[in-house]
PDB file of C-alpha atoms in Angstrom:
ATOM      1  CA  LYS A  29     -20.503   6.202   3.477  1.00  0.00           C
ATOM      2  CA  LYS A  30     -19.968   9.936   3.627  1.00  0.00           C
ATOM      3  CA  ASN A  31     -16.515   9.667   2.018  1.00  0.00           C
ATOM      4  CA  ALA A  32     -17.874   7.477  -0.757  1.00  0.00           C
ATOM      5  CA  ASP A  33     -20.541  10.099  -1.505  1.00  0.00           C
ATOM      6  CA  ILE A  34     -17.928  12.873  -1.594  1.00  0.00           C
ATOM      7  CA  ASP A  35     -15.694  10.784  -3.854  1.00  0.00           C
ATOM      8  CA  GLN A  36     -18.598  10.202  -6.239  1.00  0.00           C
ATOM      9  CA  ARG A  37     -19.298  13.930  -6.400  1.00  0.00           C
ATOM     10  CA  ILE A  38     -15.613  14.679  -6.995  1.00  0.00           C
ATOM     11  CA  GLN A  39     -15.523  12.133  -9.807  1.00  0.00           C
ATOM     12  CA  LYS A  40     -18.633  13.715 -11.302  1.00  0.00           C
ATOM     13  CA  VAL A  41     -16.943  17.144 -11.217  1.00  0.00           C
ATOM     14  CA  LEU A  42     -13.793  15.764 -12.841  1.00  0.00           C
ATOM     15  CA  ASP A  43     -15.780  13.977 -15.551  1.00  0.00           C
ATOM     16  CA  GLU A  44     -17.692  17.147 -16.489  1.00  0.00           C
ATOM     17  CA  ILE A  45     -14.648  19.432 -16.806  1.00  0.00           C
ATOM     18  CA  PRO A  46     -13.796  20.226 -20.442  1.00  0.00           C
ATOM     19  CA  ASP A  47     -10.143  19.911 -21.436  1.00  0.00           C
ATOM     20  CA  GLY A  48      -7.924  22.874 -22.180  1.00  0.00           C
ATOM     21  CA  ILE A  49      -9.537  25.581 -20.066  1.00  0.00           C
ATOM     22  CA  ASN A  50      -8.407  27.296 -16.878  1.00  0.00           C
ATOM     23  CA  ILE A  51     -10.348  26.008 -13.922  1.00  0.00           C
ATOM     24  CA  ASN A  52     -11.245  27.774 -10.707  1.00  0.00           C
ATOM     25  CA  TRP A  53     -11.049  24.807  -8.335  1.00  0.00           C
ATOM     26  CA  SER A  54     -12.332  26.696  -5.295  1.00  0.00           C
ATOM     27  CA  HIS A  55     -15.452  27.764  -7.216  1.00  0.00           C
ATOM     28  CA  LEU A  56     -16.098  24.173  -8.316  1.00  0.00           C
ATOM     29  CA  ALA A  57     -15.550  22.900  -4.766  1.00  0.00           C
ATOM     30  CA  ARG A  58     -18.134  25.337  -3.412  1.00  0.00           C
ATOM     31  CA  LYS A  59     -20.566  24.664  -6.267  1.00  0.00           C
ATOM     32  CA  TYR A  60     -20.525  20.872  -5.797  1.00  0.00           C
ATOM     33  CA  ASN A  61     -20.026  21.014  -2.011  1.00  0.00           C
ATOM     34  CA  VAL A  62     -16.790  19.000  -1.964  1.00  0.00           C
ATOM     35  CA  PRO A  63     -13.548  19.634  -0.060  1.00  0.00           C
ATOM     36  CA  TYR A  64     -11.272  21.924  -2.074  1.00  0.00           C
ATOM     37  CA  GLN A  65      -8.001  20.168  -1.171  1.00  0.00           C
ATOM     38  CA  ARG A  66      -9.381  16.741  -2.022  1.00  0.00           C
ATOM     39  CA  LEU A  67     -10.774  17.976  -5.342  1.00  0.00           C
ATOM     40  CA  LEU A  68      -7.460  19.594  -6.230  1.00  0.00           C
ATOM     41  CA  ALA A  69      -5.469  16.490  -5.273  1.00  0.00           C
ATOM     42  CA  ARG A  70      -7.761  14.205  -7.270  1.00  0.00           C
ATOM     43  CA  SER A  71      -7.486  16.527 -10.287  1.00  0.00           C
ATOM     44  CA  LYS A  72      -3.713  16.067 -10.107  1.00  0.00           C
ATOM     45  CA  GLY A  73      -4.028  12.288 -10.163  1.00  0.00           C
ATOM     46  CA  ARG A  74      -4.115  11.210  -6.520  1.00  0.00           C
ATOM     47  CA  SER A  75      -6.377   8.223  -6.036  1.00  0.00           C
ATOM     48  CA  THR A  76      -9.094   7.812  -3.439  1.00  0.00           C
ATOM     49  CA  LEU A  77      -8.258   6.662   0.063  1.00  0.00           C
ATOM     50  CA  GLN A  78      -9.957   3.313  -0.535  1.00  0.00           C
ATOM     51  CA  SER A  79      -8.092   2.619  -3.779  1.00  0.00           C
ATOM     52  CA  ARG A  80      -4.626   3.464  -2.421  1.00  0.00           C
ATOM     53  CA  PRO A  81      -2.426   0.633  -1.150  1.00  0.00           C
ATOM     54  CA  SER A  82      -1.933   0.369   2.573  1.00  0.00           C
ATOM     55  CA  GLY A  83       0.934   2.365   3.984  1.00  0.00           C
ATOM     56  CA  THR A  84       1.614  -0.234   6.649  1.00  0.00           C
ATOM     57  CA  LEU A  85       2.525  -3.102   4.349  1.00  0.00           C
ATOM     58  CA  LYS A  86       6.168  -4.067   4.585  1.00  0.00           C
ATOM     59  CA  LEU A  87       6.275  -6.346   1.563  1.00  0.00           C
ATOM     60  CA  THR A  88       5.242  -5.940  -2.035  1.00  0.00           C
ATOM     61  CA  ASP A  89       3.196  -8.699  -3.658  1.00  0.00           C
ATOM     62  CA  ALA A  90       6.354 -10.210  -5.166  1.00  0.00           C
ATOM     63  CA  GLN A  91       8.161 -10.146  -1.821  1.00  0.00           C
ATOM     64  CA  GLU A  92       5.130 -11.652  -0.105  1.00  0.00           C
ATOM     65  CA  TYR A  93       5.115 -14.447  -2.675  1.00  0.00           C
ATOM     66  CA  ALA A  94       8.852 -15.033  -2.147  1.00  0.00           C
ATOM     67  CA  LEU A  95       8.328 -15.378   1.598  1.00  0.00           C
ATOM     68  CA  TYR A  96       5.345 -17.654   1.069  1.00  0.00           C
ATOM     69  CA  THR A  97       7.275 -19.965  -1.274  1.00  0.00           C
ATOM     70  CA  CYS A  98      10.262 -20.007   1.087  1.00  0.00           C
ATOM     71  CA  VAL A  99       8.075 -21.094   3.998  1.00  0.00           C
ATOM     72  CA  GLU A 100       6.248 -23.597   1.810  1.00  0.00           C
ATOM     73  CA  ARG A 101       9.549 -25.093   0.605  1.00  0.00           C
ATOM     74  CA  LEU A 102      10.871 -25.441   4.148  1.00  0.00           C
ATOM     75  CA  ASP A 103       7.633 -27.181   5.084  1.00  0.00           C
ATOM     76  CA  GLN A 104       8.036 -29.607   2.163  1.00  0.00           C
ATOM     77  CA  LEU A 105      11.556 -30.407   3.391  1.00  0.00           C
ATOM     78  CA  GLY A 106      10.161 -31.222   6.817  1.00  0.00           C
ATOM     79  CA  VAL A 107      11.658 -28.188   8.536  1.00  0.00           C
ATOM     80  CA  ARG A 108       9.357 -26.751  11.161  1.00  0.00           C
ATOM     81  CA  VAL A 109       9.156 -23.052  10.415  1.00  0.00           C
ATOM     82  CA  ARG A 110       9.380 -20.854  13.486  1.00  0.00           C
ATOM     83  CA  ILE A 111       8.792 -17.154  13.960  1.00  0.00           C
ATOM     84  CA  PRO A 112      12.513 -16.254  14.134  1.00  0.00           C
ATOM     85  CA  MET A 113      13.000 -17.982  10.760  1.00  0.00           C
ATOM     86  CA  ILE A 114      10.202 -15.928   9.212  1.00  0.00           C
ATOM     87  CA  ILE A 115      11.624 -12.717  10.689  1.00  0.00           C
ATOM     88  CA  SER A 116      15.075 -13.522   9.356  1.00  0.00           C
ATOM     89  CA  CYS A 117      13.726 -14.319   5.890  1.00  0.00           C
ATOM     90  CA  VAL A 118      11.629 -11.132   5.731  1.00  0.00           C
ATOM     91  CA  ASN A 119      14.487  -8.940   6.890  1.00  0.00           C
ATOM     92  CA  TYR A 120      16.749 -10.533   4.286  1.00  0.00           C
ATOM     93  CA  ILE A 121      14.161  -9.884   1.547  1.00  0.00           C
ATOM     94  CA  LEU A 122      13.822  -6.262   2.664  1.00  0.00           C
ATOM     95  CA  PHE A 123      17.604  -5.871   2.863  1.00  0.00           C
ATOM     96  CA  ARG A 124      18.051  -7.195  -0.689  1.00  0.00           C
ATOM     97  CA  ALA A 125      15.247  -4.969  -2.016  1.00  0.00           C
ATOM     98  CA  TYR A 126      16.861  -1.792  -0.690  1.00  0.00           C
ATOM     99  CA  ASP A 127      18.143   0.479  -3.449  1.00  0.00           C
ATOM    100  CA  SER A 128      20.391   3.268  -2.170  1.00  0.00           C
ATOM    101  CA  SER A 129      20.291   5.080  -5.524  1.00  0.00           C
ATOM    102  CA  CYS A 130      16.499   5.381  -5.446  1.00  0.00           C
ATOM    103  CA  SER A 131      15.199   8.493  -3.713  1.00  0.00           C
ATOM    104  CA  THR A 132      11.901   6.817  -2.781  1.00  0.00           C
ATOM    105  CA  SER A 133      13.576   3.814  -1.170  1.00  0.00           C
ATOM    106  CA  THR A 134      13.421   3.925   2.620  1.00  0.00           C
ATOM    107  CA  SER A 135      16.522   3.402   4.716  1.00  0.00           C
ATOM    108  CA  ARG A 136      17.648  -0.145   5.417  1.00  0.00           C
ATOM    109  CA  ASN A 137      16.755   0.069   9.086  1.00  0.00           C
ATOM    110  CA  THR A 138      13.265   1.502   8.626  1.00  0.00           C
ATOM    111  CA  LEU A 139      11.422  -1.572   7.384  1.00  0.00           C
ATOM    112  CA  ARG A 140      12.246  -4.477   9.635  1.00  0.00           C
ATOM    113  CA  ALA A 141      10.048  -7.355  10.669  1.00  0.00           C
ATOM    114  CA  ASN A 142       9.518  -8.170  14.326  1.00  0.00           C
ATOM    115  CA  PRO A 143       7.769 -11.037  16.143  1.00  0.00           C
ATOM    116  CA  ARG A 144       4.453  -9.177  16.182  1.00  0.00           C
ATOM    117  CA  TRP A 145       4.577  -8.685  12.394  1.00  0.00           C
ATOM    118  CA  ALA A 146       5.502 -12.354  11.870  1.00  0.00           C
ATOM    119  CA  LYS A 147       2.615 -13.568  14.031  1.00  0.00           C
ATOM    120  CA  ARG A 148       0.151 -11.399  12.106  1.00  0.00           C
ATOM    121  CA  TRP A 149       1.591 -12.666   8.807  1.00  0.00           C
ATOM    122  CA  ILE A 150       1.061 -16.249   9.971  1.00  0.00           C
ATOM    123  CA  GLN A 151      -2.543 -15.441  10.909  1.00  0.00           C
ATOM    124  CA  ARG A 152      -3.153 -13.999   7.432  1.00  0.00           C
ATOM    125  CA  LYS A 153      -1.559 -17.056   5.769  1.00  0.00           C
ATOM    126  CA  ILE A 154      -3.133 -19.699   7.986  1.00  0.00           C
ATOM    127  CA  THR A 155      -3.602 -22.060   5.009  1.00  0.00           C
ATOM    128  CA  ILE A 156       0.090 -22.971   4.927  1.00  0.00           C
ATOM    129  CA  PHE A 157       0.380 -23.765   8.630  1.00  0.00           C
TER     130      PHE A 157
END
């Protein structure tokens, strides 16, 4: 609740700032009683903690959908999907998504699924099992 209140005050500060003038961010932070670093970061376009995507997600929405349809298709064919199959499929999706020319792309070995991740994925997608 405290963070939400601070975020509302920061948004109020940002909404009231006229365009095209030099701004003393530390003065505004003291005036509105908000953290200076957070105000400065939000003024530069960083979103709130609640609106940012999770940093622990391995798959994008498209990759998640690809895995879901793969598992669903195997189920339609009568193949019993096991955890090692899910792990293999996820690691293949992550391997194919790796772009060595992109500076923001993580190394191939960084994002790898393991049995714990697969079990949690199954728990989140309980409707297909």
